[in-house]
C-alpha cells in the first residue's frame, strides 16, 4: 500500500509505502542420514513473515530568486521472523559469521556463548550445553541442546535511511548527505587466543586484561595464558574461542555517517558562450568523510562494511574534482 501527497503548492511532499509478505517453501540446507552419499541437501525447509514501512519527506524550505534550500529525509523500517525451519544447525554456525536462522527469530540472527566472568586465574568461564559452568568443556558441534546460547539480535539493520540538504546560491550548489542505520548487532573481531606469536597484532583491549589475582572483579579481558596454563588446562583454546563468540564481544551496528559533501559551480552561460560551450561546471566532491556516531566498542571497525571484501578496515575517504563541459 502506498500514498503520495503534496502540500503548499508541492513545497512539502510525502511518500509512504507499507508492505507485508508471507514466504513459504524457502530453500535451505537440511541434514540427512547420508542416504545417497550426502549428509546435507537443499530442500524447502522454511517459512518467513516480513513487514515494513518506508516514507520519504521532501521539502523546499526556502525559495527565492537567488537562494534555495531543499531537504530530503528517508526513513525505512523492516522486520522479519522465521515462522518454520526444519534444520538442526550447529552451535558454531549460530555464534559466528553474519548470523543464522532459528525459528521464532529474524532470518539472520546472532547468538553468543553465555560469558560468566573470569575465574581466579583470569580464564573466561561460560555456561555450556549441559547447563554447567566451565572454561573449556564446550561442544561447538552441538545441534540439539542450544538453550544456553544468548540471543543478541539481527545482523541486518531494521532501520535505515538518509538525510540530505541542498543549498543553491546563484551558480553555487552545496550538497550535504548523511546516511544512518540502526537495529542490528556486529560481532567484534575474534582476536583472543590461548597462544600468541610475535606476528600477532594486539588490540588496545589487552591493556585492561587480567594480570594478577583479584583483577577478575574489575575486568572481563582474559589473561594472556602462559605455557603452564596451556599444558595444564585441557582444550584451553576452546575457552578463548568461546570468549571471541561470547556476549561481551558484540557491539551495536548503529551508525550515522557523513556520506557525502559536494560543492559545485555552474559558470554563467553568457560568459562561456564565447568559448562555444553550452554549460561548464566545476565540482569538488568528498565521500565517506567520517562517522558521526558508532558504538565505541567497535574501536574503529566500520559497522556498515563489516568484513567487506574479507577485511574489516574502515571505508577509505574519496575526494573527486570534476570539470564537466557541454558542447
Short mmCIF file of C-alpha atoms in Angstrom, two decimals, residues 3-7 12-17 53-59 71-76 160-162 180:
data_model
loop_
_atom_site.label_atom_id
_atom_site.label_comp_id
_atom_site.label_asym_id
_atom_site.label_seq_id
_atom_site.Cartn_x
_atom_site.Cartn_y
_atom_site.Cartn_z
CA UNK A 3 0.32 7.10 -0.71
CA UNK A 4 1.89 10.15 -2.33
CA UNK A 5 0.71 13.60 -1.20
CA UNK A 6 1.85 17.19 -1.64
CA UNK A 7 1.07 20.34 0.35
CA UNK A 12 6.09 19.69 1.09
CA UNK A 13 5.88 16.20 -0.45
CA UNK A 14 5.34 12.96 1.44
CA UNK A 15 5.54 9.41 0.08
CA UNK A 16 4.60 6.47 2.33
CA UNK A 17 4.80 2.78 1.39
CA UNK A 53 7.28 0.76 6.10
CA UNK A 54 9.17 3.50 4.29
CA UNK A 55 8.49 7.17 3.97
CA UNK A 56 10.19 9.99 2.12
CA UNK A 57 9.71 13.62 3.12
CA UNK A 58 10.88 16.25 0.63
CA UNK A 59 10.63 19.95 1.43
CA UNK A 71 15.70 18.86 2.20
CA UNK A 72 15.08 15.13 1.68
CA UNK A 73 14.55 12.75 4.59
CA UNK A 74 14.13 8.98 4.06
CA UNK A 75 13.16 6.52 6.80
CA UNK A 76 12.71 2.77 6.37
CA UNK A 160 17.85 2.64 7.52
CA UNK A 161 17.61 5.97 5.79
CA UNK A 162 19.23 9.23 4.82
CA UNK A 180 22.07 6.20 9.04
#
